[in-house]
């Protein structure tokens, strides 16, 4: 896409997470917004504040006037009279550790970290490598990078970590996608909420049965540990353990699938950087960080105003949604030299794709490990891999999770 195709007539009021003009390439819009309206008063979610400049985004990520208790964000996209139907959705989602604040969040996050740390890089790597090998071993001359690889890969990995049969990965991924849509799009309908609520209910029911079975038979799984282990006098009850299982699927699956596709797309359009990476595989770690900066799969981090306050002359009212656009912050030229250039050896890469502070993304390690394993295998097995020029790529329908739902590649075989 020509990055200047809409910039000449783009207005800040045109910005939304569901605007099809900007979804394929939001970065020209971000540049305009950083220059003209970096703290943007939006109509989204019944009135919200959207931050685009790096300094403001980083400041707000750790500002205690904002709360992470935003499980009701999808409901704010509906008219007030439509919200009551979905009141039962909020209590389930509000069990996610990510939606707690302060000491309550710290206690739960430390407990989760202790359990999840049992699944270290050393233990995760063979699980990821097996899934990568299984998926790529079926490829021929063409494949859909998303449907045939980057979507099932994290679903297979996390399904196994939860202790579920790996054959159920497609079911869990579908539920996760329906939930993700609620937090990635701004033009939500009642039907979207109904589909998302159904996914939450079915997912919770599935995990409830799974945790009961795992505990009963002493299975050494992440979900079982979440349900039975205690630290510092704290433990999750069964419903809360299931909620964290749902969160882990969401946090590890959605970013990974889009990051792999975005990376392959970026390499297609930067052949010198691709050649550089293929010549020096030691660049892979810094390359993943640059892919996260250059075209992050999660474009914003959501918060809500815990109380009314004024920031740089803007009055933010209690309860209003606050969207911190890390995708824009990562291209801010006040922080990143040549921000629109892909530089796989970029030093001092202070991207904020996983957030900052105590609420840094809980799936960050898993996303990084899966992206590295996936890209290493793709480049080694298919050195002639290219995006097919005769099949149009299909972008995700919202900007919250930025990337492809279909990307046809030729393998060079």
GROMACS .gro file of C-alpha atoms in nm:
model
  413
    1UNK     CA    1   0.000   0.000   0.000
    2UNK     CA    2   0.117   0.352  -0.076
    3UNK     CA    3   0.166   0.504   0.269
    4UNK     CA    4   0.064   0.846   0.139
    5UNK     CA    5  -0.257   0.725  -0.026
    6UNK     CA    6  -0.485   0.886   0.233
    7UNK     CA    7  -0.256   1.127   0.421
    8UNK     CA    8  -0.339   1.433   0.210
    9UNK     CA    9  -0.702   1.443   0.322
   10UNK     CA   10  -0.685   1.263   0.658
   11UNK     CA   11  -0.834   1.454   0.950
   12UNK     CA   12  -0.794   1.365   1.319
   13UNK     CA   13  -1.172   1.324   1.345
   14UNK     CA   14  -1.142   1.037   1.094
   15UNK     CA   15  -0.943   0.826   1.337
   16UNK     CA   16  -1.104   0.511   1.473
   17UNK     CA   17  -0.997   0.153   1.533
   18UNK     CA   18  -1.242   0.039   1.266
   19UNK     CA   19  -1.162   0.287   0.986
   20UNK     CA   20  -1.081   0.066   0.684
   21UNK     CA   21  -0.880   0.343   0.514
   22UNK     CA   22  -0.609   0.343   0.777
   23UNK     CA   23  -0.605  -0.019   0.897
   24UNK     CA   24  -0.348  -0.147   0.642
   25UNK     CA   25  -0.104   0.135   0.719
   26UNK     CA   26  -0.194   0.351   1.019
   27UNK     CA   27   0.146   0.520   1.046
   28UNK     CA   28   0.082   0.825   0.824
   29UNK     CA   29  -0.229   0.891   1.034
   30UNK     CA   30  -0.026   0.861   1.352
   31UNK     CA   31   0.228   1.111   1.218
   32UNK     CA   32  -0.048   1.362   1.146
   33UNK     CA   33  -0.203   1.307   1.488
   34UNK     CA   34   0.131   1.343   1.671
   35UNK     CA   35   0.182   1.676   1.497
   36UNK     CA   36  -0.170   1.817   1.510
   37UNK     CA   37  -0.363   1.642   1.787
   38UNK     CA   38  -0.133   1.421   2.001
   39UNK     CA   39  -0.389   1.401   2.282
   40UNK     CA   40  -0.701   1.332   2.082
   41UNK     CA   41  -1.056   1.363   2.212
   42UNK     CA   42  -1.234   1.083   2.027
   43UNK     CA   43  -1.597   0.983   1.979
   44UNK     CA   44  -1.502   0.618   2.028
   45UNK     CA   45  -1.648   0.436   2.330
   46UNK     CA   46  -1.890   0.717   2.400
   47UNK     CA   47  -1.606   0.968   2.441
   48UNK     CA   48  -1.245   0.864   2.498
   49UNK     CA   49  -0.894   1.009   2.505
   50UNK     CA   50  -0.631   0.876   2.266
   51UNK     CA   51  -0.259   0.945   2.321
   52UNK     CA   52  -0.011   0.927   2.031
   53UNK     CA   53   0.324   1.082   2.139
   54UNK     CA   54   0.590   0.862   2.301
   55UNK     CA   55   0.644   1.084   2.605
   56UNK     CA   56   0.273   1.100   2.684
   57UNK     CA   57   0.215   0.730   2.626
   58UNK     CA   58   0.502   0.632   2.857
   59UNK     CA   59   0.386   0.879   3.122
   60UNK     CA   60   0.029   0.755   3.114
   61UNK     CA   61   0.128   0.385   3.124
   62UNK     CA   62   0.234   0.430   3.486
   63UNK     CA   63   0.002   0.714   3.595
   64UNK     CA   64  -0.200   0.606   3.899
   65UNK     CA   65  -0.486   0.835   3.799
   66UNK     CA   66  -0.565   0.570   3.539
   67UNK     CA   67  -0.702   0.229   3.622
   68UNK     CA   68  -0.656  -0.101   3.445
   69UNK     CA   69  -1.007  -0.199   3.552
   70UNK     CA   70  -1.146  -0.179   3.198
   71UNK     CA   71  -1.330  -0.506   3.155
   72UNK     CA   72  -1.636  -0.299   3.060
   73UNK     CA   73  -1.459  -0.128   2.766
   74UNK     CA   74  -1.650  -0.322   2.495
   75UNK     CA   75  -1.981  -0.220   2.651
   76UNK     CA   76  -1.892   0.149   2.618
   77UNK     CA   77  -1.905   0.109   2.240
   78UNK     CA   78  -2.280   0.042   2.267
   79UNK     CA   79  -2.563   0.283   2.334
   80UNK     CA   80  -2.640   0.298   2.710
   81UNK     CA   81  -2.975   0.123   2.665
   82UNK     CA   82  -2.801  -0.176   2.500
   83UNK     CA   83  -2.544  -0.240   2.771
   84UNK     CA   84  -2.763  -0.405   3.035
   85UNK     CA   85  -2.795  -0.722   2.827
   86UNK     CA   86  -2.421  -0.785   2.869
   87UNK     CA   87  -2.381  -0.707   3.239
   88UNK     CA   88  -2.288  -1.073   3.302
   89UNK     CA   89  -1.983  -1.043   3.075
   90UNK     CA   90  -1.796  -0.800   3.300
   91UNK     CA   91  -1.763  -1.017   3.615
   92UNK     CA   92  -1.595  -1.297   3.418
   93UNK     CA   93  -1.345  -1.070   3.244
   94UNK     CA   94  -1.279  -0.868   3.560
   95UNK     CA   95  -1.115  -1.180   3.707
   96UNK     CA   96  -0.824  -1.135   3.466
   97UNK     CA   97  -0.508  -1.032   3.653
   98UNK     CA   98  -0.453  -0.765   3.386
   99UNK     CA   99  -0.763  -0.577   3.507
  100UNK     CA  100  -0.651  -0.534   3.870
  101UNK     CA  101  -0.466  -0.235   4.014
  102UNK     CA  102  -0.224  -0.163   4.296
  103UNK     CA  103  -0.160  -0.419   4.568
  104UNK     CA  104  -0.436  -0.648   4.440
  105UNK     CA  105  -0.265  -0.662   4.102
  106UNK     CA  106   0.083  -0.701   4.250
  107UNK     CA  107  -0.023  -0.994   4.468
  108UNK     CA  108  -0.189  -1.178   4.179
  109UNK     CA  109   0.083  -1.095   3.927
  110UNK     CA  110   0.361  -1.216   4.158
  111UNK     CA  111   0.171  -1.538   4.220
  112UNK     CA  112   0.116  -1.588   3.848
  113UNK     CA  113   0.477  -1.504   3.767
  114UNK     CA  114   0.600  -1.764   4.013
  115UNK     CA  115   0.386  -2.032   3.856
  116UNK     CA  116   0.448  -1.927   3.497
  117UNK     CA  117   0.823  -1.908   3.562
  118UNK     CA  118   0.813  -2.283   3.608
  119UNK     CA  119   0.763  -2.282   3.232
  120UNK     CA  120   1.094  -2.122   3.143
  121UNK     CA  121   1.266  -2.060   2.812
  122UNK     CA  122   1.430  -2.401   2.849
  123UNK     CA  123   1.100  -2.581   2.896
  124UNK     CA  124   0.903  -2.378   2.642
  125UNK     CA  125   1.152  -2.402   2.356
  126UNK     CA  126   1.104  -2.775   2.276
  127UNK     CA  127   0.725  -2.736   2.282
  128UNK     CA  128   0.746  -2.443   2.042
  129UNK     CA  129   0.999  -2.615   1.815
  130UNK     CA  130   0.784  -2.927   1.786
  131UNK     CA  131   0.481  -2.721   1.688
  132UNK     CA  132   0.684  -2.524   1.433
  133UNK     CA  133   0.818  -2.845   1.278
  134UNK     CA  134   0.476  -3.009   1.267
  135UNK     CA  135   0.318  -2.714   1.088
  136UNK     CA  136   0.596  -2.640   0.838
  137UNK     CA  137   0.653  -3.004   0.745
  138UNK     CA  138   0.325  -3.001   0.550
  139UNK     CA  139   0.410  -2.700   0.331
  140UNK     CA  140   0.446  -2.730  -0.043
  141UNK     CA  141   0.498  -2.460  -0.305
  142UNK     CA  142   0.238  -2.227  -0.150
  143UNK     CA  143   0.084  -2.170   0.188
  144UNK     CA  144  -0.126  -1.921   0.378
  145UNK     CA  145   0.124  -1.797   0.635
  146UNK     CA  146  -0.154  -1.706   0.878
  147UNK     CA  147  -0.400  -1.995   0.848
  148UNK     CA  148  -0.132  -2.260   0.800
  149UNK     CA  149   0.126  -2.138   1.049
  150UNK     CA  150   0.115  -1.820   1.256
  151UNK     CA  151  -0.241  -1.865   1.382
  152UNK     CA  152  -0.224  -2.234   1.484
  153UNK     CA  153   0.132  -2.213   1.623
  154UNK     CA  154   0.065  -2.016   1.945
  155UNK     CA  155  -0.271  -2.189   1.988
  156UNK     CA  156  -0.100  -2.530   1.981
  157UNK     CA  157   0.166  -2.419   2.228
  158UNK     CA  158  -0.066  -2.255   2.481
  159UNK     CA  159  -0.323  -2.533   2.456
  160UNK     CA  160  -0.054  -2.777   2.566
  161UNK     CA  161   0.060  -2.549   2.849
  162UNK     CA  162  -0.295  -2.537   2.978
  163UNK     CA  163  -0.304  -2.916   2.977
  164UNK     CA  164  -0.570  -2.944   2.707
  165UNK     CA  165  -0.552  -3.186   2.413
  166UNK     CA  166  -0.352  -3.017   2.138
  167UNK     CA  167  -0.626  -3.119   1.894
  168UNK     CA  168  -0.850  -2.861   2.064
  169UNK     CA  169  -0.626  -2.570   1.966
  170UNK     CA  170  -0.855  -2.448   1.687
  171UNK     CA  171  -1.155  -2.433   1.921
  172UNK     CA  172  -0.963  -2.231   2.181
  173UNK     CA  173  -0.819  -2.001   1.914
  174UNK     CA  174  -1.166  -1.929   1.777
  175UNK     CA  175  -1.294  -1.833   2.122
  176UNK     CA  176  -0.987  -1.616   2.179
  177UNK     CA  177  -1.041  -1.439   1.846
  178UNK     CA  178  -1.401  -1.356   1.933
  179UNK     CA  179  -1.291  -1.213   2.269
  180UNK     CA  180  -1.004  -1.022   2.107
  181UNK     CA  181  -1.243  -0.853   1.867
  182UNK     CA  182  -1.423  -0.696   2.163
  183UNK     CA  183  -1.100  -0.522   2.269
  184UNK     CA  184  -0.960  -0.442   1.925
  185UNK     CA  185  -1.250  -0.279   1.740
  186UNK     CA  186  -1.433   0.042   1.825
  187UNK     CA  187  -1.739  -0.001   1.600
  188UNK     CA  188  -1.893  -0.288   1.795
  189UNK     CA  189  -2.248  -0.410   1.747
  190UNK     CA  190  -2.483  -0.603   1.971
  191UNK     CA  191  -2.412  -0.912   1.760
  192UNK     CA  192  -2.037  -0.869   1.823
  193UNK     CA  193  -2.102  -0.856   2.197
  194UNK     CA  194  -2.326  -1.159   2.183
  195UNK     CA  195  -2.063  -1.357   1.995
  196UNK     CA  196  -1.795  -1.244   2.238
  197UNK     CA  197  -2.004  -1.326   2.542
  198UNK     CA  198  -2.077  -1.672   2.404
  199UNK     CA  199  -1.704  -1.726   2.352
  200UNK     CA  200  -1.625  -1.617   2.709
  201UNK     CA  201  -1.891  -1.847   2.853
  202UNK     CA  202  -1.787  -2.147   2.645
  203UNK     CA  203  -1.419  -2.088   2.713
  204UNK     CA  204  -1.481  -2.057   3.089
  205UNK     CA  205  -1.688  -2.375   3.088
  206UNK     CA  206  -1.422  -2.565   2.894
  207UNK     CA  207  -1.144  -2.451   3.127
  208UNK     CA  208  -1.357  -2.531   3.433
  209UNK     CA  209  -1.389  -2.892   3.325
  210UNK     CA  210  -1.021  -2.903   3.233
  211UNK     CA  211  -0.898  -2.771   3.566
  212UNK     CA  212  -1.120  -3.012   3.760
  213UNK     CA  213  -0.984  -3.304   3.557
  214UNK     CA  214  -0.622  -3.185   3.590
  215UNK     CA  215  -0.643  -3.142   3.965
  216UNK     CA  216  -0.824  -3.472   4.016
  217UNK     CA  217  -0.560  -3.667   3.826
  218UNK     CA  218  -0.259  -3.467   3.943
  219UNK     CA  219  -0.156  -3.340   3.601
  220UNK     CA  220   0.145  -3.108   3.610
  221UNK     CA  221   0.000  -2.830   3.395
  222UNK     CA  222  -0.001  -2.452   3.421
  223UNK     CA  223  -0.376  -2.447   3.473
  224UNK     CA  224  -0.360  -2.707   3.750
  225UNK     CA  225  -0.083  -2.515   3.925
  226UNK     CA  226  -0.285  -2.195   3.901
  227UNK     CA  227  -0.578  -2.371   4.067
  228UNK     CA  228  -0.398  -2.545   4.355
  229UNK     CA  229  -0.069  -2.371   4.438
  230UNK     CA  230  -0.036  -2.098   4.700
  231UNK     CA  231   0.224  -1.829   4.761
  232UNK     CA  232   0.235  -1.566   5.031
  233UNK     CA  233  -0.095  -1.692   5.164
  234UNK     CA  234  -0.268  -1.627   4.829
  235UNK     CA  235  -0.423  -1.868   4.583
  236UNK     CA  236  -0.674  -1.848   4.299
  237UNK     CA  237  -1.009  -2.013   4.330
  238UNK     CA  238  -1.116  -2.230   4.038
  239UNK     CA  239  -1.303  -1.955   3.854
  240UNK     CA  240  -1.008  -1.716   3.886
  241UNK     CA  241  -0.764  -1.986   3.771
  242UNK     CA  242  -0.978  -2.042   3.462
  243UNK     CA  243  -0.986  -1.667   3.397
  244UNK     CA  244  -0.605  -1.657   3.397
  245UNK     CA  245  -0.597  -1.949   3.155
  246UNK     CA  246  -0.820  -1.749   2.922
  247UNK     CA  247  -0.595  -1.445   2.965
  248UNK     CA  248  -0.282  -1.647   2.883
  249UNK     CA  249  -0.438  -1.774   2.561
  250UNK     CA  250  -0.540  -1.420   2.469
  251UNK     CA  251  -0.204  -1.262   2.559
  252UNK     CA  252   0.011  -1.528   2.393
  253UNK     CA  253  -0.195  -1.602   2.083
  254UNK     CA  254  -0.317  -1.272   1.940
  255UNK     CA  255   0.017  -1.083   1.937
  256UNK     CA  256   0.218  -1.381   1.806
  257UNK     CA  257   0.000  -1.456   1.507
  258UNK     CA  258   0.007  -1.098   1.379
  259UNK     CA  259   0.373  -1.036   1.465
  260UNK     CA  260   0.493  -1.323   1.244
  261UNK     CA  261   0.284  -1.205   0.949
  262UNK     CA  262   0.390  -0.843   0.996
  263UNK     CA  263   0.757  -0.947   1.010
  264UNK     CA  264   0.737  -1.147   0.687
  265UNK     CA  265   0.557  -0.854   0.520
  266UNK     CA  266   0.825  -0.612   0.640
  267UNK     CA  267   1.107  -0.833   0.511
  268UNK     CA  268   0.933  -0.857   0.174
  269UNK     CA  269   0.946  -0.478   0.145
  270UNK     CA  270   1.299  -0.444   0.286
  271UNK     CA  271   1.507  -0.692   0.088
  272UNK     CA  272   1.840  -0.559   0.216
  273UNK     CA  273   1.731  -0.614   0.575
  274UNK     CA  274   1.614  -0.962   0.484
  275UNK     CA  275   1.949  -1.041   0.327
  276UNK     CA  276   2.122  -0.902   0.634
  277UNK     CA  277   1.923  -1.128   0.864
  278UNK     CA  278   1.975  -1.437   0.650
  279UNK     CA  279   2.347  -1.369   0.642
  280UNK     CA  280   2.370  -1.313   1.017
  281UNK     CA  281   2.119  -1.520   1.218
  282UNK     CA  282   2.269  -1.372   1.537
  283UNK     CA  283   2.061  -1.063   1.456
  284UNK     CA  284   1.739  -1.252   1.523
  285UNK     CA  285   1.688  -1.126   1.879
  286UNK     CA  286   1.732  -0.760   1.786
  287UNK     CA  287   1.528  -0.822   1.470
  288UNK     CA  288   1.228  -0.940   1.675
  289UNK     CA  289   1.251  -0.625   1.888
  290UNK     CA  290   1.259  -0.414   1.571
  291UNK     CA  291   0.960  -0.596   1.424
  292UNK     CA  292   0.778  -0.524   1.751
  293UNK     CA  293   0.866  -0.156   1.720
  294UNK     CA  294   0.818  -0.114   1.347
  295UNK     CA  295   0.474  -0.272   1.317
  296UNK     CA  296   0.353  -0.390   1.655
  297UNK     CA  297   0.062  -0.634   1.648
  298UNK     CA  298  -0.103  -0.469   1.952
  299UNK     CA  299  -0.145  -0.105   1.858
  300UNK     CA  300  -0.281   0.037   2.181
  301UNK     CA  301  -0.292  -0.029   2.555
  302UNK     CA  302  -0.624   0.050   2.719
  303UNK     CA  303  -0.686   0.223   3.050
  304UNK     CA  304  -0.974   0.412   3.211
  305UNK     CA  305  -0.971   0.728   3.420
  306UNK     CA  306  -0.999   0.631   3.787
  307UNK     CA  307  -1.090   0.989   3.869
  308UNK     CA  308  -1.122   1.320   3.688
  309UNK     CA  309  -0.800   1.507   3.624
  310UNK     CA  310  -0.636   1.751   3.386
  311UNK     CA  311  -0.334   1.654   3.175
  312UNK     CA  312  -0.161   1.914   2.960
  313UNK     CA  313  -0.474   2.125   2.950
  314UNK     CA  314  -0.708   1.836   2.868
  315UNK     CA  315  -0.985   1.751   3.113
  316UNK     CA  316  -1.023   1.374   3.141
  317UNK     CA  317  -1.336   1.270   3.324
  318UNK     CA  318  -1.367   0.973   3.560
  319UNK     CA  319  -1.471   0.658   3.377
  320UNK     CA  320  -1.361   0.772   3.033
  321UNK     CA  321  -1.161   0.526   2.824
  322UNK     CA  322  -0.796   0.619   2.765
  323UNK     CA  323  -0.621   0.453   2.470
  324UNK     CA  324  -0.241   0.472   2.470
  325UNK     CA  325  -0.126   0.411   2.115
  326UNK     CA  326   0.203   0.229   2.149
  327UNK     CA  327   0.203   0.174   1.771
  328UNK     CA  328   0.229   0.550   1.726
  329UNK     CA  329   0.477   0.598   2.012
  330UNK     CA  330   0.708   0.342   1.848
  331UNK     CA  331   0.732   0.564   1.537
  332UNK     CA  332   0.786   0.893   1.724
  333UNK     CA  333   1.090   1.061   1.565
  334UNK     CA  334   1.156   1.247   1.890
  335UNK     CA  335   1.275   0.912   2.030
  336UNK     CA  336   1.364   0.688   1.735
  337UNK     CA  337   1.605   0.802   1.462
  338UNK     CA  338   1.456   0.732   1.118
  339UNK     CA  339   1.146   0.577   1.278
  340UNK     CA  340   0.988   0.471   0.948
  341UNK     CA  341   1.296   0.270   0.851
  342UNK     CA  342   1.329  -0.097   0.939
  343UNK     CA  343   1.669  -0.148   1.104
  344UNK     CA  344   1.712  -0.501   1.237
  345UNK     CA  345   2.026  -0.402   1.428
  346UNK     CA  346   1.869  -0.094   1.587
  347UNK     CA  347   2.033  -0.017   1.920
  348UNK     CA  348   1.862   0.134   2.226
  349UNK     CA  349   1.528   0.013   2.095
  350UNK     CA  350   1.299   0.152   2.364
  351UNK     CA  351   0.974   0.038   2.206
  352UNK     CA  352   0.667   0.013   2.427
  353UNK     CA  353   0.489  -0.268   2.245
  354UNK     CA  354   0.446  -0.467   2.567
  355UNK     CA  355   0.368  -0.163   2.779
  356UNK     CA  356   0.570  -0.039   3.076
  357UNK     CA  357   0.560  -0.074   3.450
  358UNK     CA  358   0.381  -0.336   3.659
  359UNK     CA  359   0.128  -0.414   3.386
  360UNK     CA  360   0.383  -0.511   3.121
  361UNK     CA  361   0.231  -0.781   2.898
  362UNK     CA  362   0.219  -1.116   3.075
  363UNK     CA  363   0.269  -1.299   2.745
  364UNK     CA  364   0.584  -1.109   2.641
  365UNK     CA  365   0.831  -1.397   2.686
  366UNK     CA  366   0.605  -1.641   2.506
  367UNK     CA  367   0.551  -1.400   2.216
  368UNK     CA  368   0.925  -1.337   2.178
  369UNK     CA  369   1.018  -1.705   2.191
  370UNK     CA  370   0.754  -1.806   1.939
  371UNK     CA  371   0.840  -1.525   1.698
  372UNK     CA  372   1.212  -1.611   1.709
  373UNK     CA  373   1.149  -1.981   1.653
  374UNK     CA  374   0.902  -1.914   1.372
  375UNK     CA  375   1.119  -1.666   1.183
  376UNK     CA  376   1.433  -1.877   1.223
  377UNK     CA  377   1.256  -2.181   1.080
  378UNK     CA  378   1.097  -1.990   0.792
  379UNK     CA  379   1.426  -1.835   0.683
  380UNK     CA  380   1.624  -2.159   0.717
  381UNK     CA  381   1.372  -2.392   0.553
  382UNK     CA  382   1.249  -2.156   0.286
  383UNK     CA  383   1.528  -1.912   0.192
  384UNK     CA  384   1.327  -1.821  -0.118
  385UNK     CA  385   1.008  -1.742   0.078
  386UNK     CA  386   0.813  -1.455  -0.076
  387UNK     CA  387   0.469  -1.299  -0.041
  388UNK     CA  388   0.267  -1.407  -0.344
  389UNK     CA  389   0.203  -1.118  -0.580
  390UNK     CA  390  -0.111  -1.270  -0.735
  391UNK     CA  391  -0.319  -1.300  -0.415
  392UNK     CA  392  -0.433  -0.995  -0.220
  393UNK     CA  393  -0.348  -1.007   0.151
  394UNK     CA  394  -0.638  -0.976   0.393
  395UNK     CA  395  -0.594  -0.742   0.687
  396UNK     CA  396  -0.760  -0.787   1.022
  397UNK     CA  397  -1.077  -0.578   1.040
  398UNK     CA  398  -0.970  -0.366   1.338
  399UNK     CA  399  -0.665  -0.164   1.434
  400UNK     CA  400  -0.641  -0.288   1.791
  401UNK     CA  401  -0.477  -0.607   1.666
  402UNK     CA  402  -0.289  -0.505   1.354
  403UNK     CA  403  -0.191  -0.759   1.094
  404UNK     CA  404  -0.318  -1.015   0.849
  405UNK     CA  405  -0.587  -1.277   0.861
  406UNK     CA  406  -0.460  -1.419   0.531
  407UNK     CA  407  -0.118  -1.381   0.366
  408UNK     CA  408  -0.032  -1.617   0.081
  409UNK     CA  409   0.337  -1.698   0.042
  410UNK     CA  410   0.541  -1.897  -0.208
  411UNK     CA  411   0.812  -2.113  -0.058
  412UNK     CA  412   1.060  -2.120  -0.347
  413UNK     CA  413   1.052  -2.498  -0.359
   0.00000   0.00000   0.00000
